[in-house]
Amino acid sequence: MRKKLVAGNWKMNLANLFELSPNEDVDVILFVPFTHIGVNRHLKEGGFNLGAQNFYPAESGAFTGEISASMIKDAGASYVLIGHSERRAIFGETNEFINEKVKFALKEDLIPIFCVGETLEEREKNITFEVISEQIKIGFKEVSEEDAKKVIIAYEPVWAIGTGKTATSEQAEEVCLQLRKLISELYSKEASETVRILYGGSVNMKNAKELFSMPNIDGGLVGGASLTAEFSEVIKGAAK
Ligand code: PGA
């Protein structure tokens, strides 16, 4: 059985965690800005996990402005976001670079939440699956089955991120099921049943329960609704 997981992506914002309480049915990860990983380290004793929103895939060196996987781990984070659509669109990250990051993170024992998703134009052209399948195939290139099982995939349709326009639970389930079949083809049935697949894009306290109850959706990656007390309700939406 795959345990449900809800991840909050604060992006370049700060959140009010006042009323956040853990739930034993659900793994919770907070992707906070770099400078707030250390500050929030105490949350790990409260049953939460910490993640970084980015890193650079090299051990050290002349990469002004970048942060390494080991620095992130030293600060107290165990997870890292890779392939988020904002990194792809604003910072020009390609599938090939994302593959480098996936491999490097795994080598350094950081668990990737690997995001994939189509734009509205791609959905309207009916090429959603081609786009996502290319993102997955390149992203997992040269990743062993043992490592692939550790990766958490997040299906985030670009048109649903920060827009208030959520995919219906049927649309999200359809793609998550296709993603699971793809993992089965690339690796094995066992790998496809182990990998957790999240949905992200305008998840809120009203739609969380229905989305997370779909058979192939193991939880969510939550932006806006992770910044306030609403996040507790979203977490409850993933509980049994
Ligand atoms: P959103 O963001 O929940 O605000 O749509 C999701 C994300 O970017 O991961």
Short mmCIF file of N, CA and C in Angstrom, two decimals, residues 1-5 25 180 192-197 214-218:
data_model
loop_
_atom_site.label_atom_id
_atom_site.label_comp_id
_atom_site.label_asym_id
_atom_site.label_seq_id
_atom_site.Cartn_x
_atom_site.Cartn_y
_atom_site.Cartn_z
N MET A 1 0.83 -1.21 0.00
CA MET A 1 0.00 0.00 0.00
C MET A 1 0.87 1.26 0.00
N ARG A 2 0.54 2.17 -0.88
CA ARG A 2 1.29 3.42 -0.92
C ARG A 2 0.71 4.40 0.10
N LYS A 3 1.59 4.95 0.93
CA LYS A 3 1.12 5.93 1.92
C LYS A 3 0.84 7.27 1.24
N LYS A 4 -0.23 7.92 1.63
CA LYS A 4 -0.57 9.22 1.05
C LYS A 4 0.48 10.25 1.43
N LEU A 5 0.67 11.22 0.56
CA LEU A 5 1.69 12.25 0.78
C LEU A 5 1.13 13.61 0.34
N ASP A 25 -1.73 9.18 9.01
CA ASP A 25 -2.00 8.52 7.72
C ASP A 25 -1.25 9.15 6.55
N ARG A 180 1.56 5.72 -14.42
CA ARG A 180 1.88 4.46 -13.75
C ARG A 180 2.15 3.36 -14.79
N SER A 192 5.96 0.22 -10.71
CA SER A 192 4.82 1.12 -10.96
C SER A 192 3.84 1.11 -9.79
N GLU A 193 3.83 0.02 -9.04
CA GLU A 193 2.93 -0.02 -7.88
C GLU A 193 3.56 0.60 -6.64
N THR A 194 4.87 0.80 -6.69
CA THR A 194 5.58 1.37 -5.54
C THR A 194 5.64 2.89 -5.62
N VAL A 195 5.88 3.40 -6.83
CA VAL A 195 6.09 4.85 -7.01
C VAL A 195 4.84 5.63 -6.62
N ARG A 196 5.07 6.70 -5.83
CA ARG A 196 3.92 7.54 -5.48
C ARG A 196 3.75 8.63 -6.54
N ILE A 197 2.52 8.84 -6.94
CA ILE A 197 2.22 9.84 -7.95
C ILE A 197 1.24 10.85 -7.35
N MET A 214 -8.84 9.20 -5.68
CA MET A 214 -8.74 8.46 -6.94
C MET A 214 -7.66 7.38 -6.79
N PRO A 215 -7.87 6.21 -7.44
CA PRO A 215 -6.97 5.07 -7.17
C PRO A 215 -5.50 5.31 -7.51
N ASN A 216 -5.22 6.15 -8.51
CA ASN A 216 -3.81 6.35 -8.89
C ASN A 216 -3.21 7.66 -8.41
N ILE A 217 -3.94 8.38 -7.57
CA ILE A 217 -3.43 9.66 -7.04
C ILE A 217 -3.10 9.46 -5.56
N ASP A 218 -1.81 9.58 -5.24
CA ASP A 218 -1.35 9.26 -3.88
C ASP A 218 -1.20 10.50 -3.00
#
